[in-house]
PDB file of C-alpha atoms in Angstrom:
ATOM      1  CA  UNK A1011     101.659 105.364 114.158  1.00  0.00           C
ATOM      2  CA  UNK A1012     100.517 104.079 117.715  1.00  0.00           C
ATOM      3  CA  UNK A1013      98.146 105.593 119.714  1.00  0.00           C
ATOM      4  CA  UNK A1014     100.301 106.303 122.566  1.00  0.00           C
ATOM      5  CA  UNK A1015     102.945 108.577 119.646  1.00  0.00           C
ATOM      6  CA  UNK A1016     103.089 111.682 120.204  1.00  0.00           C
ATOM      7  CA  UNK A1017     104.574 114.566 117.990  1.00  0.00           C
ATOM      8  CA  UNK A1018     106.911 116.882 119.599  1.00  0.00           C
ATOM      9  CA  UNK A1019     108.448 120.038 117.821  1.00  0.00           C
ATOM     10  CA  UNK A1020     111.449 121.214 119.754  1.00  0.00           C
ATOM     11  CA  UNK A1021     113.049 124.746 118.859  1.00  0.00           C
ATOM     12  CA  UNK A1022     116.097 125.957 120.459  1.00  0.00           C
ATOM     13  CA  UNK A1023     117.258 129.200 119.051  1.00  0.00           C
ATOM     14  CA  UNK A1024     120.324 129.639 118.839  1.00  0.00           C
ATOM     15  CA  UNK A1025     123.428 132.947 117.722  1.00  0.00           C
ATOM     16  CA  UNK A1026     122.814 131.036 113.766  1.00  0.00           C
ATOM     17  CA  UNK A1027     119.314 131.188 114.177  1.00  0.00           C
ATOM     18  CA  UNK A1028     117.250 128.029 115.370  1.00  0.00           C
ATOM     19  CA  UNK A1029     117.896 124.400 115.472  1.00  0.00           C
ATOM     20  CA  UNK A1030     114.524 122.295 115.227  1.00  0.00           C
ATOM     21  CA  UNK A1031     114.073 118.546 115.375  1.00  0.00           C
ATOM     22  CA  UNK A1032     110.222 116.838 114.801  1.00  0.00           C
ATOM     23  CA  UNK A1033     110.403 113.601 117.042  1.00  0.00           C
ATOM     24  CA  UNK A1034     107.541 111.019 117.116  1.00  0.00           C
ATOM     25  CA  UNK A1035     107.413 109.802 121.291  1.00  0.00           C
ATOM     26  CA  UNK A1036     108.253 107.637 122.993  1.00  0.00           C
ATOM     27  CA  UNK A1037     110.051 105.863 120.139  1.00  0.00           C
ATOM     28  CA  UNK A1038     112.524 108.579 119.401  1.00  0.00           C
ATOM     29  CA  UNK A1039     111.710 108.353 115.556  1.00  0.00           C
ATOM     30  CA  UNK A1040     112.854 111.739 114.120  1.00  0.00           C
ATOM     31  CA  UNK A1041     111.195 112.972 111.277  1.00  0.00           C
ATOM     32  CA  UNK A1042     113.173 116.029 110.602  1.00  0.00           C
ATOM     33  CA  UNK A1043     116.057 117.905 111.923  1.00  0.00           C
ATOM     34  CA  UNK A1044     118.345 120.653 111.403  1.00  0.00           C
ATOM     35  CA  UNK A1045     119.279 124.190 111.962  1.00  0.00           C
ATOM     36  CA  UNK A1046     117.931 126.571 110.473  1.00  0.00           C
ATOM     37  CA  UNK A1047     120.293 129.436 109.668  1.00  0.00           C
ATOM     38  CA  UNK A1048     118.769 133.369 108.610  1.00  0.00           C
ATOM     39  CA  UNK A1049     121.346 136.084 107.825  1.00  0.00           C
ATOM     40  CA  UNK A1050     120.862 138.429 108.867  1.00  0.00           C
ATOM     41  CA  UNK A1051     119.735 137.447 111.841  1.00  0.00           C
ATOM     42  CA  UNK A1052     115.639 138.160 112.194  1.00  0.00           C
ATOM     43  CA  UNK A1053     113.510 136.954 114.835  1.00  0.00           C
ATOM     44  CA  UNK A1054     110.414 137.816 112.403  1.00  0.00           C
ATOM     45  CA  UNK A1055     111.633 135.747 109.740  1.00  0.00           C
ATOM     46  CA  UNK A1056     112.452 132.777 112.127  1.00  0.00           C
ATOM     47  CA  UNK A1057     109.102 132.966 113.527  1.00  0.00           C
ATOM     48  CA  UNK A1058     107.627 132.614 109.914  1.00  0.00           C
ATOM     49  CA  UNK A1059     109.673 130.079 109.388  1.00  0.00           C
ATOM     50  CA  UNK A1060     108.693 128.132 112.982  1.00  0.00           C
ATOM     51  CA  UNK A1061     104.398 128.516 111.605  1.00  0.00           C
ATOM     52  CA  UNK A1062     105.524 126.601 108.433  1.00  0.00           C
ATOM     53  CA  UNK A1063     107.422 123.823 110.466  1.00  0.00           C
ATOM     54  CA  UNK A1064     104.138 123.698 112.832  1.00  0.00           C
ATOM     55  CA  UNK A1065     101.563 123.993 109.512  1.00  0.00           C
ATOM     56  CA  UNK A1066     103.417 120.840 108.008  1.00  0.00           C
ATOM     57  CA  UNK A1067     104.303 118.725 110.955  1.00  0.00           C
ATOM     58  CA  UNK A1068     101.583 119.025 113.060  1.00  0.00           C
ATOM     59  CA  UNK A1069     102.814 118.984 115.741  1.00  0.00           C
ATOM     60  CA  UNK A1070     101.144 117.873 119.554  1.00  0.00           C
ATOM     61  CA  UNK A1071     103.614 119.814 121.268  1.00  0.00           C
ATOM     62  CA  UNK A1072     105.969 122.316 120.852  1.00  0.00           C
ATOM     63  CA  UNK A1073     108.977 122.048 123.261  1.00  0.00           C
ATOM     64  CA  UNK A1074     111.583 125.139 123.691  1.00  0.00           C
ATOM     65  CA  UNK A1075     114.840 126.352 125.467  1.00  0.00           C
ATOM     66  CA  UNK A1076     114.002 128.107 128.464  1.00  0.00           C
ATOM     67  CA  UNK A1077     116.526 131.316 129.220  1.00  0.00           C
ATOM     68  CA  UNK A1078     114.911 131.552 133.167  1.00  0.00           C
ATOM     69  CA  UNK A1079     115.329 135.119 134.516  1.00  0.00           C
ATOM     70  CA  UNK A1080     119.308 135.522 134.354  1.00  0.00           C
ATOM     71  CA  UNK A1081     120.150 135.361 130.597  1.00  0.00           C
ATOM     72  CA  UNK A1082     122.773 137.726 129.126  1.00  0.00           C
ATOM     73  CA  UNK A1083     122.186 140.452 127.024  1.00  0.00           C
ATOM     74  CA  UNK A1084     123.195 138.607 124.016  1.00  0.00           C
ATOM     75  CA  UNK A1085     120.290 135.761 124.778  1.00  0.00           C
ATOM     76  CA  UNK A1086     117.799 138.568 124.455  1.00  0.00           C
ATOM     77  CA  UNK A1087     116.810 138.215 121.244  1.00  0.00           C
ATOM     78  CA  UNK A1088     116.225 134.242 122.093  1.00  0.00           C
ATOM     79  CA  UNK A1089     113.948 135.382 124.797  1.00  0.00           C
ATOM     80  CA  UNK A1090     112.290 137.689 123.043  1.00  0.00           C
ATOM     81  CA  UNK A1091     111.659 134.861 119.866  1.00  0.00           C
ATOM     82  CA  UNK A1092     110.928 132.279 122.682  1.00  0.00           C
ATOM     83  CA  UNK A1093     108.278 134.622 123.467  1.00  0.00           C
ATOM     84  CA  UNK A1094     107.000 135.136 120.115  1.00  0.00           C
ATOM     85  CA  UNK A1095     106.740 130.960 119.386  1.00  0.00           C
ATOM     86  CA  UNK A1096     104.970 130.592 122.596  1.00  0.00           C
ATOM     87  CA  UNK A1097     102.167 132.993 121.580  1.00  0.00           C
ATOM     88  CA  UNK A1098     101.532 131.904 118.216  1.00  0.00           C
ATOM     89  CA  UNK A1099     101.478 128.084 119.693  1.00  0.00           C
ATOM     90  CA  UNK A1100      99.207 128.819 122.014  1.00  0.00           C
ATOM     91  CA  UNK A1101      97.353 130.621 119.657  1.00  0.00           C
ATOM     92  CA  UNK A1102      97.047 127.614 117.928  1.00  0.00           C
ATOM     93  CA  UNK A1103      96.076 125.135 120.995  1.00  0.00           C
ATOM     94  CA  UNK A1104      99.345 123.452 121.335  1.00  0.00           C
ATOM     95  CA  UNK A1105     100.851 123.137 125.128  1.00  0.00           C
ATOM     96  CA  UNK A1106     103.839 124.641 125.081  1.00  0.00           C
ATOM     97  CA  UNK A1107     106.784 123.153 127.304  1.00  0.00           C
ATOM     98  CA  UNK A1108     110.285 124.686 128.247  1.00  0.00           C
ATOM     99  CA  UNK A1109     113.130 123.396 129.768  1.00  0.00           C
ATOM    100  CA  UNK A1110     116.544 125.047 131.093  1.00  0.00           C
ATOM    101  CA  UNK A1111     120.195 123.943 129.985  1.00  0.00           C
ATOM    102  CA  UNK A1112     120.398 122.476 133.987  1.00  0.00           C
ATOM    103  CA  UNK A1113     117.085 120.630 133.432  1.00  0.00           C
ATOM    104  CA  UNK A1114     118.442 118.477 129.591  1.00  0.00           C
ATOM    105  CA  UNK A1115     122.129 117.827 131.629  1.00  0.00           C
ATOM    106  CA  UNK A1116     119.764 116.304 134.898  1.00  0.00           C
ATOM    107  CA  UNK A1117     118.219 114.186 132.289  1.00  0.00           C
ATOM    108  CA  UNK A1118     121.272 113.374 130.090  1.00  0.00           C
ATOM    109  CA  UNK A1119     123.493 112.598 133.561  1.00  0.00           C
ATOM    110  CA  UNK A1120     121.666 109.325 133.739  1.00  0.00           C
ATOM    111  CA  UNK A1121     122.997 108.498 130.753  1.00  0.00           C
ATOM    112  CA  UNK A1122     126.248 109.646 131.403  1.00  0.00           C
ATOM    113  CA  UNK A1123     126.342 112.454 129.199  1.00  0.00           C
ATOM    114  CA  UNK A1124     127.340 115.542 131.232  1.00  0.00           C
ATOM    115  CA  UNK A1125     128.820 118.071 128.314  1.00  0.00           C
ATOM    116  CA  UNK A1126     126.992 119.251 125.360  1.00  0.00           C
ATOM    117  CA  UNK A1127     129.357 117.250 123.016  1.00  0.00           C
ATOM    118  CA  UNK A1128     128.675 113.680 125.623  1.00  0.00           C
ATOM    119  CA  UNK A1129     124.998 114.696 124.971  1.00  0.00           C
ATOM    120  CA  UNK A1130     125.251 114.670 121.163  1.00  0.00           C
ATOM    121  CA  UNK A1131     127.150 110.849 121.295  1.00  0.00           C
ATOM    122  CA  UNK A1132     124.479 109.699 123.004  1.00  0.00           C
ATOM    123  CA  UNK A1133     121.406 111.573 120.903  1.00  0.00           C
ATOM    124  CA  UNK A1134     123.608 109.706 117.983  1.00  0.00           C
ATOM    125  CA  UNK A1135     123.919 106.432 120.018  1.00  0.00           C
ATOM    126  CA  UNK A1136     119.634 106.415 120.061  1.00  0.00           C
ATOM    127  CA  UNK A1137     119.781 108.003 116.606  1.00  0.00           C
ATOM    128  CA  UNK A1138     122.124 106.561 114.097  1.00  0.00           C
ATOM    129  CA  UNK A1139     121.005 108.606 111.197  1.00  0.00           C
ATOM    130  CA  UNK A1140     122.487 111.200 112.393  1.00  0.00           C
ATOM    131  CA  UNK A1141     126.093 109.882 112.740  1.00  0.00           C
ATOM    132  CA  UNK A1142     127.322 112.353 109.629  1.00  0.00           C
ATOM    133  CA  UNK A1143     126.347 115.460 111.770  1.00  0.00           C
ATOM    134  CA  UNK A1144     128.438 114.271 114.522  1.00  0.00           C
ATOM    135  CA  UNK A1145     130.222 117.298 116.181  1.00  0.00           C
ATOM    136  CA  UNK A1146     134.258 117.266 116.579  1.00  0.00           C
ATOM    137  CA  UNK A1147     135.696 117.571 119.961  1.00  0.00           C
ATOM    138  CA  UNK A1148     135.425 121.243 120.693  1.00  0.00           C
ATOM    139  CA  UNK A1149     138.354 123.248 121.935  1.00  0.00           C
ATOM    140  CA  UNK A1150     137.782 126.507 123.864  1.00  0.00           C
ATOM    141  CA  UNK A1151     138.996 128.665 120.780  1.00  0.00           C
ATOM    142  CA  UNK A1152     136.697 126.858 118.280  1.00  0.00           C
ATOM    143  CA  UNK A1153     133.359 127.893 117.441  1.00  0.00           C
ATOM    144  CA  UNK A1154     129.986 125.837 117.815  1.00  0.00           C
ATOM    145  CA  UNK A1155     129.573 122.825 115.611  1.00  0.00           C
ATOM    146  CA  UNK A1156     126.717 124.132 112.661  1.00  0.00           C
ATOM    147  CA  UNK A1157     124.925 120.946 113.737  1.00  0.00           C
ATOM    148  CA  UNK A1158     125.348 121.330 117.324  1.00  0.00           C
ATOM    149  CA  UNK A1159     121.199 123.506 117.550  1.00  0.00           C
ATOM    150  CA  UNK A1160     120.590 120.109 115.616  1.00  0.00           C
ATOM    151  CA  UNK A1161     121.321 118.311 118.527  1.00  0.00           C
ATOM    152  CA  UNK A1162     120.260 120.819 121.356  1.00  0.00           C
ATOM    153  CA  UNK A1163     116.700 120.967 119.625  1.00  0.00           C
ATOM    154  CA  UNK A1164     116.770 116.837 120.155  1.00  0.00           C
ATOM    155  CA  UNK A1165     117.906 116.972 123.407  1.00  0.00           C
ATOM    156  CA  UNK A1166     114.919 119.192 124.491  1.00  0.00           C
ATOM    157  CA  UNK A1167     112.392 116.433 122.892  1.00  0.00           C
ATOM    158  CA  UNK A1168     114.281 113.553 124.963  1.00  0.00           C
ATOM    159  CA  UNK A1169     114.474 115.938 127.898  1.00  0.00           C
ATOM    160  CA  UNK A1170     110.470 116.399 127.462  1.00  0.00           C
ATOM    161  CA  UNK A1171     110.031 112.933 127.211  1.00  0.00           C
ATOM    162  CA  UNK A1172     112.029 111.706 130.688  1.00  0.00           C
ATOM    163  CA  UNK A1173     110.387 114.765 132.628  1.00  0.00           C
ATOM    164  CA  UNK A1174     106.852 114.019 131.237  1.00  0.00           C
ATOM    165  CA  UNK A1175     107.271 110.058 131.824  1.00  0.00           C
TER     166      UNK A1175
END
């Protein structure tokens, strides 16, 4: 690993429970990925589950979705676990860094990637391995992808990674 890498954690909670992605920057080498789905839905659980991913990866950073001040009242239990990952990483002396839905599609727009799905071609275009969790053209009466917090955890690392630069 060079000096320069750093290891970013990104969480992005999501209405399944919490995509993550561990990315090694500024190579874009992903360790791990996924989303991380808890029925029923617990922030306390999550959280546990968020102090084992930062106890094995070790992370330098922990990057997550930022709701600003006008979320809905169905986001407020994503604030609230936000919240909760914030204190425990800062507990633990990692910087903590969020960044808003407008703030990934400023980045992403210089790639050409304005919509979330545009935004997952070109996570996959950087990040082959991840071709087989490629989300389907969504309709308006479909449902998420599964894989999509996959992807919106990733895009918060890149996002990190561009603003930071």
């Amino acid at each position: 690993m060079n000096k320069d890498t750093v290891v970013i954690l990104a969480l992005f909670p999501n209405a399944r429970g919490l995509g993550y992605a561990c990315l090694e920057m500024p190579e874009k080498k992903l360790k791990d990925s996924g989303v991380l789905t808890i029925r029923p839905i617990c922030n306390g659980k999550i959280l546990k589950r968020v102090k084992a991913f930062i106890d094995f990866f070790k992370p330098e950073i922990v990057v997550v979705k930022d709701y600003g001040t006008n979320y809905t009242r169905q986001e407020r239990r994503g604030v609230r676990l936000v919240e909760s990952i914030t204190k425990y990483a800062k507990g633990m002396q990692l910087p903590v860094y969020r960044y808003t839905r407008q703030q990934v599609r400023d980045i992403f727009e210089q790639f050409g990637a304005k919509t979330k799905n545009e935004i997952a071609q070109q996570i996959i275009a950087w990040l082959p391995e991840l071709e087989f969790h490629a989300p389907r053209i969504r309709k308006n009466t479909m449902a998420e992808e599964y894989y999509m917090g996959e992807f919106d955890a990733i895009s918060l690392a890149i996002t990190h990674r561009y603003i930071t630069e």
